[in-house]
XYZ file of C-alpha atoms in Angstrom:
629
model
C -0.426 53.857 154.176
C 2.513 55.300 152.456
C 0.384 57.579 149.696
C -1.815 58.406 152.718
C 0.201 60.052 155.095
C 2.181 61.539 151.889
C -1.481 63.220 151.418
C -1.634 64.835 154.400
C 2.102 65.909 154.436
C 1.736 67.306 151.241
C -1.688 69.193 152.567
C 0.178 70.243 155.904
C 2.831 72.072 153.817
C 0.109 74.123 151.557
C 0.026 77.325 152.229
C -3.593 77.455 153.924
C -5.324 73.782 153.962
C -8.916 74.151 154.476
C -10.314 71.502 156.660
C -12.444 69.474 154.022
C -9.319 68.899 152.867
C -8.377 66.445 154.821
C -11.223 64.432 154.762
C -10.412 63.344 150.889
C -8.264 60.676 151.455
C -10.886 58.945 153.327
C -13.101 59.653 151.149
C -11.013 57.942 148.343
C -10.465 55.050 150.654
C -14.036 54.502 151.295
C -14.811 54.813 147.265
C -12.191 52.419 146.501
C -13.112 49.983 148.965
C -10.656 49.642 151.687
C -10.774 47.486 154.211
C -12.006 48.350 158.244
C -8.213 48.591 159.707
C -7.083 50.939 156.678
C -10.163 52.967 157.048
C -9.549 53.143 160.888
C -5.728 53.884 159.940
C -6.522 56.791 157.619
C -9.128 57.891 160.512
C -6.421 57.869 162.917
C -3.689 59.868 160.324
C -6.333 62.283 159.627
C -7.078 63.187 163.511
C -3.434 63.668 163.825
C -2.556 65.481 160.897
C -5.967 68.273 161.807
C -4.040 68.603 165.243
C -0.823 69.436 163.456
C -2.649 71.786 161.655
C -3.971 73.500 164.485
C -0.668 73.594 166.141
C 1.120 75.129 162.996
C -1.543 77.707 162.550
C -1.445 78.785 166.256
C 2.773 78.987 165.792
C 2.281 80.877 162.726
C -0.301 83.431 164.533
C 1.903 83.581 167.274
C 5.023 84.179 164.809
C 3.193 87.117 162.783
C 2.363 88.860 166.610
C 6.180 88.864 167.395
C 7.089 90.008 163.971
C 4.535 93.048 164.075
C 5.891 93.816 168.131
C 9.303 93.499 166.979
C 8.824 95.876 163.913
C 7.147 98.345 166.734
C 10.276 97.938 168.956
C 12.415 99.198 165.949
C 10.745 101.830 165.441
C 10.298 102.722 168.879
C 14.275 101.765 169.425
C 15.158 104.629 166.687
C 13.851 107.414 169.108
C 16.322 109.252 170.742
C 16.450 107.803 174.688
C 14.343 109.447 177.358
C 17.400 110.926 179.362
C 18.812 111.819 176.145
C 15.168 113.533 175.301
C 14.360 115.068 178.579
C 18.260 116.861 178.516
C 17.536 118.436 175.149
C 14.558 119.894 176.140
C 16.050 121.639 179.155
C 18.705 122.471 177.018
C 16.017 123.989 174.474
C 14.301 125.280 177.082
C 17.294 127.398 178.254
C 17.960 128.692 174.865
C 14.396 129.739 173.952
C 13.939 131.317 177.500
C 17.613 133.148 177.488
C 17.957 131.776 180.844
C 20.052 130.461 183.406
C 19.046 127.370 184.357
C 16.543 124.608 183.225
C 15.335 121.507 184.909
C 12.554 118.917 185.131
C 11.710 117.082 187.918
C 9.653 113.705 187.220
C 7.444 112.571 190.217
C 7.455 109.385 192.033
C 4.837 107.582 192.855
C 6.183 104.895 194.946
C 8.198 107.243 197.161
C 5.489 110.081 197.286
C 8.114 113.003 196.245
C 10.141 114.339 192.805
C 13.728 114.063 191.736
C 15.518 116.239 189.208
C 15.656 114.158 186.015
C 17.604 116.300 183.363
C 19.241 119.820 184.247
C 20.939 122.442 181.874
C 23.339 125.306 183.040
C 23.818 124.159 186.200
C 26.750 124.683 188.549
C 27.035 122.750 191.359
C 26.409 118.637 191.600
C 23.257 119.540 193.960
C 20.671 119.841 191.174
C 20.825 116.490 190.308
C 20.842 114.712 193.384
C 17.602 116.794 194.884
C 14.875 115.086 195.653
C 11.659 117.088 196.624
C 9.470 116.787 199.416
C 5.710 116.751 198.030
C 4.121 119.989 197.762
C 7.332 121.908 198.364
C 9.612 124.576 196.259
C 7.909 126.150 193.184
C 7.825 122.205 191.253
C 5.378 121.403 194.254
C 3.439 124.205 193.668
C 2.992 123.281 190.454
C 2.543 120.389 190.778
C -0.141 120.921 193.139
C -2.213 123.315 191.397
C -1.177 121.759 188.362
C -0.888 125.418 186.871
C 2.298 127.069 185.818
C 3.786 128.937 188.476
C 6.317 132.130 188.976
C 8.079 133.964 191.599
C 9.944 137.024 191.117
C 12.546 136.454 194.083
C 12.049 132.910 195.232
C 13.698 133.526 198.953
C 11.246 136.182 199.541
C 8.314 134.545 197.702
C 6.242 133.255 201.773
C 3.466 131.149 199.579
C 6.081 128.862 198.418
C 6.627 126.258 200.875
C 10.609 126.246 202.241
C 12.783 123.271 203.036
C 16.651 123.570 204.051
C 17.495 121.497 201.401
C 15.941 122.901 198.695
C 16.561 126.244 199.503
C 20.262 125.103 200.161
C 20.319 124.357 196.670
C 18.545 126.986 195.049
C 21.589 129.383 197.204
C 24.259 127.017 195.738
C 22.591 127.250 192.009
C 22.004 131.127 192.785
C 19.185 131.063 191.472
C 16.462 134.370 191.841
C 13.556 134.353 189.154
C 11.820 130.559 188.857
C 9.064 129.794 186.076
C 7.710 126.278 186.345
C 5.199 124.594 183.961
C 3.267 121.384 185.043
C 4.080 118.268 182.555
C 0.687 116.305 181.986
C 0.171 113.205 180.682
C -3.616 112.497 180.333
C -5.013 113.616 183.354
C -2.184 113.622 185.839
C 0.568 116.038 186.400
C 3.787 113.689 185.981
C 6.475 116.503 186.207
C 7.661 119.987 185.724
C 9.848 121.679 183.819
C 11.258 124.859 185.279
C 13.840 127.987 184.219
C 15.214 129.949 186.567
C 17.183 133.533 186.290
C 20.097 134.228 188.846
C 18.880 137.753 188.641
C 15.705 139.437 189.242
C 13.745 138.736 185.995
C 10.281 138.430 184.785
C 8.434 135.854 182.736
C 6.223 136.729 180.003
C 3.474 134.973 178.502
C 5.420 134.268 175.728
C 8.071 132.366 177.652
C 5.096 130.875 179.676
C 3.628 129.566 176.215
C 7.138 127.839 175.385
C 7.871 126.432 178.311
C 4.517 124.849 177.986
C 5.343 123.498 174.502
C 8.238 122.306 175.924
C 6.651 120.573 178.735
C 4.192 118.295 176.314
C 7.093 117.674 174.038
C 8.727 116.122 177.434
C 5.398 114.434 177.985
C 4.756 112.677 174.827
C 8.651 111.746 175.290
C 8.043 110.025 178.563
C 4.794 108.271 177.320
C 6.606 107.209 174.123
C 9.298 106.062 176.610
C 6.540 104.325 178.877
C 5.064 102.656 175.702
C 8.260 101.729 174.444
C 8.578 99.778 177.531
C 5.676 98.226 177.521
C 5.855 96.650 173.893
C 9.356 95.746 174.915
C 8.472 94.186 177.690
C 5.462 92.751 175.582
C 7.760 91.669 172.767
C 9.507 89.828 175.328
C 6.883 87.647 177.023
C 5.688 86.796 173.237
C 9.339 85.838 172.453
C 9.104 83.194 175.501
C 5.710 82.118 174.913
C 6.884 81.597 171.186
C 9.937 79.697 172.532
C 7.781 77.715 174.832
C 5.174 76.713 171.977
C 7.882 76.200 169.740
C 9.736 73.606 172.843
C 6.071 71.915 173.291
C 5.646 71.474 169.572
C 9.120 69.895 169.177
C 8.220 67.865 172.296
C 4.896 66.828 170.849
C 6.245 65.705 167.707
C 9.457 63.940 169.667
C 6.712 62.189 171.885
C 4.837 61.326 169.314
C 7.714 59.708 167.516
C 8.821 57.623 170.318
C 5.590 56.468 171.138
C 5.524 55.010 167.109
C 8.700 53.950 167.521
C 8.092 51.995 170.822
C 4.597 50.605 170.171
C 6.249 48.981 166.670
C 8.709 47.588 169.072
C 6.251 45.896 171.039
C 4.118 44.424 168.233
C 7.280 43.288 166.322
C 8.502 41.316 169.485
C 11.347 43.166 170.239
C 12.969 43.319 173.650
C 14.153 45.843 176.574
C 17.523 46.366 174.546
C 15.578 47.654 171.524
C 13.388 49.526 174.163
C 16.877 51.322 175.631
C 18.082 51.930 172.262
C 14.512 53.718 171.011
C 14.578 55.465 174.671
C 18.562 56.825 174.349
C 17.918 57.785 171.036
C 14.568 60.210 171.900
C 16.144 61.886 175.523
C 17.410 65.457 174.376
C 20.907 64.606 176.749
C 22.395 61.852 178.016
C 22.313 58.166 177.776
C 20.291 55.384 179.438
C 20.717 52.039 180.945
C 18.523 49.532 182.418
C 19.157 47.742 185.722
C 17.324 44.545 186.459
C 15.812 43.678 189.898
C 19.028 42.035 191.060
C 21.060 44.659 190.363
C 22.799 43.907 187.082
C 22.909 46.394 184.370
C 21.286 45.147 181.613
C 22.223 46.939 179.214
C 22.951 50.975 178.448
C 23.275 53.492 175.314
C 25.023 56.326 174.785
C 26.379 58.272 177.719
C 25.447 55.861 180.209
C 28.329 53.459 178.563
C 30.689 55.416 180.659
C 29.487 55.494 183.646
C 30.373 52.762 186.583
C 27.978 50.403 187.258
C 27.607 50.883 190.585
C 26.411 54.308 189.858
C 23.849 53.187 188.089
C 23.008 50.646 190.080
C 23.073 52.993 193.068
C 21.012 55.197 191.146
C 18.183 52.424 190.388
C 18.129 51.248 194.379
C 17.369 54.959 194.949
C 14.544 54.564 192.319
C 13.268 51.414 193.998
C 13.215 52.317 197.696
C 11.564 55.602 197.239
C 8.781 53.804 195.215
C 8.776 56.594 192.588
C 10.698 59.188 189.927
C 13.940 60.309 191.225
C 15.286 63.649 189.487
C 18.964 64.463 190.539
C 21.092 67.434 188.656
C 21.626 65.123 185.948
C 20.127 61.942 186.671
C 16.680 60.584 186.697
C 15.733 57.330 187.558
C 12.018 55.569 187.027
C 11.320 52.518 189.296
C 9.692 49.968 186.872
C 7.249 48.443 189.289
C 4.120 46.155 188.475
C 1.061 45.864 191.214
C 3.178 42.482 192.678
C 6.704 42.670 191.479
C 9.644 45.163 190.664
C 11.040 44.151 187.083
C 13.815 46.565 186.993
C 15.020 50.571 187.072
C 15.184 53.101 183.863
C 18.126 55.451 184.491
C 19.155 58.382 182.743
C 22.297 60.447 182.857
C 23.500 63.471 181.413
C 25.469 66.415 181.365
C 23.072 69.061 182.242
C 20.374 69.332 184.275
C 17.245 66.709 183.293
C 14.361 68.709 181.873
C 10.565 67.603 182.222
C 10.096 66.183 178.971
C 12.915 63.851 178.817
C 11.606 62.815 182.203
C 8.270 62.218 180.761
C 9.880 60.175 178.202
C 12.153 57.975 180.396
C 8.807 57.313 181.980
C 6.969 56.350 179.176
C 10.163 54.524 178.091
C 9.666 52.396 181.199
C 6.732 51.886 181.093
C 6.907 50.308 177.918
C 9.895 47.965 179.072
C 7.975 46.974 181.768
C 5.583 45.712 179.457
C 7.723 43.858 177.642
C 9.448 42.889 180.400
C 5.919 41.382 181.630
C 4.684 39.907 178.499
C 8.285 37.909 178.266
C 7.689 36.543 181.930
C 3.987 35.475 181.179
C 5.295 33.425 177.998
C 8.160 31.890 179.338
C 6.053 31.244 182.583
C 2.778 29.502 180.089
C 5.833 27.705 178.036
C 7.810 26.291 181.314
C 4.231 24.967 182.311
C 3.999 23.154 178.905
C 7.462 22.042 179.129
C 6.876 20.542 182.645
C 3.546 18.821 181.632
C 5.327 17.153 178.353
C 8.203 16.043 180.881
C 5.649 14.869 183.251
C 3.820 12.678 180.562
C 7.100 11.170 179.920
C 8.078 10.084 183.405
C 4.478 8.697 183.446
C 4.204 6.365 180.562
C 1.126 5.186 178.853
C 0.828 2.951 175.951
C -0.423 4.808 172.464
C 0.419 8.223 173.506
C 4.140 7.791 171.683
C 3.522 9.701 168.638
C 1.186 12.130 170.378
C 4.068 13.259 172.864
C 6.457 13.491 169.444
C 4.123 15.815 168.255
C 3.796 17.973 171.456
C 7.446 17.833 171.683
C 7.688 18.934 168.521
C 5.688 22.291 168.749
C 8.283 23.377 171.591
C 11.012 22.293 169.348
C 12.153 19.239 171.031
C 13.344 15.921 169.102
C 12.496 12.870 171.633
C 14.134 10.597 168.438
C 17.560 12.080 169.263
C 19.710 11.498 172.248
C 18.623 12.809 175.601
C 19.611 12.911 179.201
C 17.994 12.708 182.449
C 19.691 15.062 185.340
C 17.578 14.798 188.581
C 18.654 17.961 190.999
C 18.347 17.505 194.187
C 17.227 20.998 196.164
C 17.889 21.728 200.100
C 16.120 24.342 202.018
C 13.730 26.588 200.734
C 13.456 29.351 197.719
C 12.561 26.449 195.187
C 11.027 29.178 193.015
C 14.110 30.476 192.308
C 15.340 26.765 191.241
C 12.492 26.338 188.747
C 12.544 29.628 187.101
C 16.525 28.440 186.562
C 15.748 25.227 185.932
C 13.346 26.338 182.951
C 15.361 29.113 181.508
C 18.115 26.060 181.420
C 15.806 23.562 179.535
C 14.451 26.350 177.117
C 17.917 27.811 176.147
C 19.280 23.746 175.740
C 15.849 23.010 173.115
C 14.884 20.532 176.472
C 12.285 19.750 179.003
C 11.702 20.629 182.861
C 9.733 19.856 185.802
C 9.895 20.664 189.252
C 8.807 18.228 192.364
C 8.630 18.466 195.528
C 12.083 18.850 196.495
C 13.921 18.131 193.410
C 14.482 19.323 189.559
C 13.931 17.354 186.368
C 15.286 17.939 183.082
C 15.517 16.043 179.692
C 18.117 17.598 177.877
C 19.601 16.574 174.357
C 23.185 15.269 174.478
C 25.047 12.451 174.743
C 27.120 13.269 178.516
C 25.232 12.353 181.480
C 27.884 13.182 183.831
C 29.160 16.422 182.071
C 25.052 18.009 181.731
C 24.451 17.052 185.420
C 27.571 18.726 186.490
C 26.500 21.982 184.664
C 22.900 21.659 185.846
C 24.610 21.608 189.155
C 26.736 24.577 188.738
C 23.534 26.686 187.109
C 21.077 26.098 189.927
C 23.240 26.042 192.851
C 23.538 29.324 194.858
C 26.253 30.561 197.224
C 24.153 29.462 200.108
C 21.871 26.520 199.016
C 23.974 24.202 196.716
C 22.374 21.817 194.058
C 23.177 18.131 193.831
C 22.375 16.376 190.429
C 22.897 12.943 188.978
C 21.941 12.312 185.397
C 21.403 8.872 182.988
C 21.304 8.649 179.539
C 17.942 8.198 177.575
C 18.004 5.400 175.120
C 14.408 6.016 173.790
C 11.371 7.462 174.642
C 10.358 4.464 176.254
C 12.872 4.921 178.876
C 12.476 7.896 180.113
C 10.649 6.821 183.266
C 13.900 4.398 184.021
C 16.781 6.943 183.428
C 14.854 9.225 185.971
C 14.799 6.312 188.251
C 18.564 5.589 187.776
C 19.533 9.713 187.590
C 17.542 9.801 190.913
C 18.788 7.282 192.836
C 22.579 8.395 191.495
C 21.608 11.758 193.267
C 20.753 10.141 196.278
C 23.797 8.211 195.941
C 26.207 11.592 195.894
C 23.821 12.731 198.765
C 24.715 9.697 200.892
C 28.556 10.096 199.740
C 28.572 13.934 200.953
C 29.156 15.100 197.725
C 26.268 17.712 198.280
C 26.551 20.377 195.158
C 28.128 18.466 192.339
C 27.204 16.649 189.595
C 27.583 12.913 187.836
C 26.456 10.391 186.784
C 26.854 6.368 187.800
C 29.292 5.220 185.794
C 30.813 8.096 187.769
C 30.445 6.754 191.165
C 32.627 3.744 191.444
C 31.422 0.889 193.276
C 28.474 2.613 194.606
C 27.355 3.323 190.764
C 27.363 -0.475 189.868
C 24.654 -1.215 193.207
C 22.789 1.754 192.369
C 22.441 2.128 188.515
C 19.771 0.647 187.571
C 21.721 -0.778 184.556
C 24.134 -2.029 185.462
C 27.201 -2.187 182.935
C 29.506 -4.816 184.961
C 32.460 -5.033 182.472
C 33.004 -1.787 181.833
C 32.860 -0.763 185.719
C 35.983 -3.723 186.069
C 37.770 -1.738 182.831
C 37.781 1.523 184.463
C 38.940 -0.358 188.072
C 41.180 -2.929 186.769
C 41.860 -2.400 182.787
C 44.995 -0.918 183.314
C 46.222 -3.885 184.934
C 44.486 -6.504 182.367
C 46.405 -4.612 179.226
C 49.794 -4.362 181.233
C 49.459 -8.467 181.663
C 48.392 -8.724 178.271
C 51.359 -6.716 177.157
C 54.030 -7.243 179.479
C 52.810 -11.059 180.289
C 53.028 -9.983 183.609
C 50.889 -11.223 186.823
C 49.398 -8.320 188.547
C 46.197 -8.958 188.476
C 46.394 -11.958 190.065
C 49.035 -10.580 192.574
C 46.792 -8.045 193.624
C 44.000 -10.870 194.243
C 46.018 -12.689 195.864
C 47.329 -9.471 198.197
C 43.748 -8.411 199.279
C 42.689 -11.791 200.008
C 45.466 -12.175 202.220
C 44.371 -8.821 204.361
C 46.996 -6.950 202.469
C 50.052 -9.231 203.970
C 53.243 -9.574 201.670
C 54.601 -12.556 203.160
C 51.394 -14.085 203.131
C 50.930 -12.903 199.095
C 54.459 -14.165 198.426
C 53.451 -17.700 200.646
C 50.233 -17.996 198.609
C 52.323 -17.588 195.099
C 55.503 -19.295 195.998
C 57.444 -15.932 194.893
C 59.785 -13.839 197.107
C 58.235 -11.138 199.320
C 60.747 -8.302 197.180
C 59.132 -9.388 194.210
C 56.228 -8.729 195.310
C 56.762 -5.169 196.657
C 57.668 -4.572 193.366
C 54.555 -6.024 191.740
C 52.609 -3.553 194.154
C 54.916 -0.746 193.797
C 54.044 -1.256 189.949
C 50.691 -1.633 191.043
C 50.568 1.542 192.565
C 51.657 3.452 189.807
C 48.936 2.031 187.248
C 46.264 2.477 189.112
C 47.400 5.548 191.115
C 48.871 6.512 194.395
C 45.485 6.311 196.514
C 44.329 2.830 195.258
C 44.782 1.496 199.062
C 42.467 4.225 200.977
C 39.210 2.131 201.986
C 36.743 3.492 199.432
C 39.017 3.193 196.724
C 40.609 -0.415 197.669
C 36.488 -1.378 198.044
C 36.051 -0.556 194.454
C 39.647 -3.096 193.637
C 38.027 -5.908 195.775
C 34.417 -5.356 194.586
C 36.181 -5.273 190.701
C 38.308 -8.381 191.465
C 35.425 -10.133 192.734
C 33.235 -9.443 189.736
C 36.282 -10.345 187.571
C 36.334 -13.343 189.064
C 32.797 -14.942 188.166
C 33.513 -13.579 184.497
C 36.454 -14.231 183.826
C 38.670 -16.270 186.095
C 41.024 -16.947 184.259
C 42.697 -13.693 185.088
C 43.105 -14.106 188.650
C 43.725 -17.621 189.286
């Protein structure tokens, strides 16, 4: 693939590829023999590199059409300026005609009149502020007739039509004699350039013919100046169109890099963080982060790392209750929602305000994490079913099948040779769905099993600590509102998996009878109530953890306590009766009880705890009564 794309690199930078060109390195694939997928490969490279080409020829037209405007514009921009034009000429026109004054007046078509665009010998600020009434003074004359035009004594002159302000003007100008000349471009009288005496003075044909020269010169200066314009303005919308192409090709090639980056992330298994990372890394500003459905960030790159999480996560509920793209003045946040279920919300922030195509790319970004997002729920939902059958077969036993579970066990990675536990979690109320999806990311992350019943949790988890694993199952499923209960035994093979369930379940149902609703243990856990549940039951060392304190202080000390203490609860918990019943003084035996007491702790005499002392005493009677008699 390497040599293939460096092909059509290597044709994309000649100087003018033809388009056979590009079909040789599939052609030297097919010869050599390549397989289907490299064929379709090169077939897929050589579609995309002809639509590069079509998009750097286009640019390169484009670029040689703003290169040949902007030469025009120079040239054009080395004329001297229209107002700068236009004065000369009256100037000229003064000089050439030996008169007093020379003006043009340019018409406007908008307003329907003339003003006075460049004047020369003037006297009074009038001039240039006139504006003339269509058809009036000798410019409207001429302009009408679109012949030049002269009048020997303009306030006599009755064919000329009269305004007060015009003929305010001409007073305040004192000007007599007027020549005017019409200034035509094409077809149409744009203007006219007049002279005017302040004496009685007549106009020759010879002044008539200069004026006249005079008047195209200021013609071909206003259509220079018109056309000067117009390629500016031309230059200028081929300067944004180039800017736009040139955005869209750097968009297309950014899009089209993200999209390779993100689909390799998807075949090689990576996950949203990877997704983020690709997504941060293509967005021209900014940073992103990725809120899950209950409103935890995720994870974020680049700008996003500094903003508060509550931004972002008020950001992503925005997102989620409008149901599509929200675009702030630098945010944008994409809703990541499937046909059933909302997996999340891509946000973006940056400094400036959030173009289009990093919004187009945030959603494609989400999209993608969505489907990774997906794919990851589907295969841990098809492996917790697995799991749960596995851990199903082994609560249900059947002769043979030994090795065959090892070997299921085995594909998920679980070792049914090494030491296991069974926690049983006991659920109340509803939302169990939310249990097992727990209860399964629990077993999977532990290399163990799960199953979920009717109102209750199973897992087989490797380790040694019945009472320590149930307590954490307990804490990991349990909820602010809806707490978990769990009891757990200890697997000794995979025989026995059926009985520690039995014993893990009943030492739930123990805790539940206890009110110890929301922790976790095991039997050997629960005292006196342990030893009638468990369903094996370890006698001796339920007495040890009761009494043993008191058995190694006799041993020791060669004290009596443990036979004081029998003798105490048989008598109801009398001392004189005690001291009767062992011929010893009733002081010496508040002492043996105060000592006692501080062995075995200070709430040895509350009922539950004095049950377990009787229950123990009792069972260390029938094995070894020699101890208490």
């Amino acid at each position: 693939m390497t040599v293939a794309i460096g092909s059509y690199l290597e044709l994309l930078l000649a100087s003018d590829p033809d388009v056979g060109d590009f079909d040789e390195p599939l052609v030297r694939a097919r010869a050599d023999g390549a397989p289907p997928d490299r064929l379709a490969c090169l077939e897929r490279e050589r579609a995309l590199a002809l639509r590069v080409r079509e998009i750097l020829i286009g640019h390169r037209r484009h670029q040689a059409e703003l290169q040949l405007l902007n030469d025009t514009a120079h040239d054009l921009a080395a004329l001297h300026d229209l107002d700068a034009i236009l004065q000369a000429i009256s100037d000229r026109a003064r000089r050439l005609l030996e008169c007093d004054v020379a003006y043009i007046s340019l018409s406007d078509r908008d307003r329907g009149d003339s003003y006075i665009k460049a004047a020369s010998g003037n006297i009074s600020g009038l001039l240039r502020e006139l504006r003339l009434p269509s058809g009036a003074g000798v410019g409207g004359m001429v302009a009408r007739t679109g012949a030049p035009y002269s009048v020997l004594s303009y306030h006599d002159d009755k064919s000329i039509i009269h305004t007060a302000e015009i003929d305010r003007t001409v007073r305040a100008e004192k000007m007599v004699s007027l020549l005017g000349v019409p200034v035509v471009l094409g077809q149409h009288v744009i203007g006219v350039l007049l002279a005017a005496h302040r004496e009685q003075r007549t106009f020759s044909g010879r002044d008539v013919g200069a004026l006249s020269m005079l008047a195209a010169h200021a013609a071909v200066a206003i259509d220079n100046s018109r056309l000067l314009g117009e390629a500016r303005a031309a230059a200028n919308e081929l300067r944004v169109a180039n800017t736009t192409i040139r955005s869209h090709a750097e968009a297309l090639e950014r899009s089209a890099a993200l999209h390779e980056r993100l689909t390799r992330l998807v075949l090689d298994g990576k996950g949203v963080n990877e997704v983020v990372q690709a997504a941060a890394h293509s967005v021209g500003v900014g940073g992103v982060a990725l809120v899950n459905r209950d409103g935890t960030v995720v994870t974020r790159e680049g700008d996003a790392a500094a903003v508060e999480a509550a931004d972002l996560v008020a950001l992503a509920r925005a997102a989620r209750e409008a149901g599509y793209t929200v675009v702030g003045d630098t945010t944008c946040a994409v809703p990541m929602i499937t046909e059933s279920d909302y997996l999340g919300t891509m946000v973006l922030v940056g400094e400036t305000a959030i173009g289009d195509i990093d919004r187009r790319t945030l959603e494609a970004t989400a999209l993608v994490a969505s489907l990774v997002l997906v794919t990851r729920q589907r295969l841990a939902e098809t492996e917790a079913q697995v799991r749960g059958e596995l851990l199903e077969d082994l609560l249900s036993p059947s002769p043979g099948r030994d090795d065959l579970l090892r070997h299921r066990a085995s594909l998920l990675g679980v070792d049914l040779d090494a030491r296991h536990v069974v926690v049983v979690a006991r659920v109340c109320g509803g939302g169990r769905e939310r249990y097992h999806s727990a209860a399964a990311t629990l077993a999977r992350r532990g290399g163990g099993l799960a199953t979920c019943r009717k109102d209750e949790v199973v897992l087989l988890l490797p380790g040694a600590e019945p009472g320590r694993q149930a307590r954490v199952a307990s804490r990991e499923l349990s909820t602010a509102t809806r707490p978990v209960t769990a009891g757990a035994a200890a697997v000794e093979s995979i025989e026995r998996v059926a009985e520690a369930y039995r014993e893990a379940a009943d030492c739930a149902q123990a805790m539940l009878a206890l009110d110890r609703v929301g922790e976790g243990a095991d039997t050997s856990e629960l005292g006196a109530v342990g030893v009638l549940f468990g369903s094996r039951r370890d006698l001796g060392s339920f007495v040890d953890s009761v009494l043993g304190c008191l058995i190694d202080y006799d041993k020791t000390r060669g004290a009596d306590l443990v036979r004081t203490l029998s003798a105490y609860c048989a008598s109801g918990q009398s001392v004189s009766t005690t001291a009767q019943e062992l011929h010893l003084h009733a002081n010496t035996i508040a002492q043996r009880l105060s000592r006692i007491g501080r062995l075995l702790g200070g709430t040895w005499r509350e009922p539950g705890r004095l049950l377990e002392v009787q229950i123990a005493l009792q069972l260390l009677r029938i094995s070894r009564p020699e101890l208490v008699r």
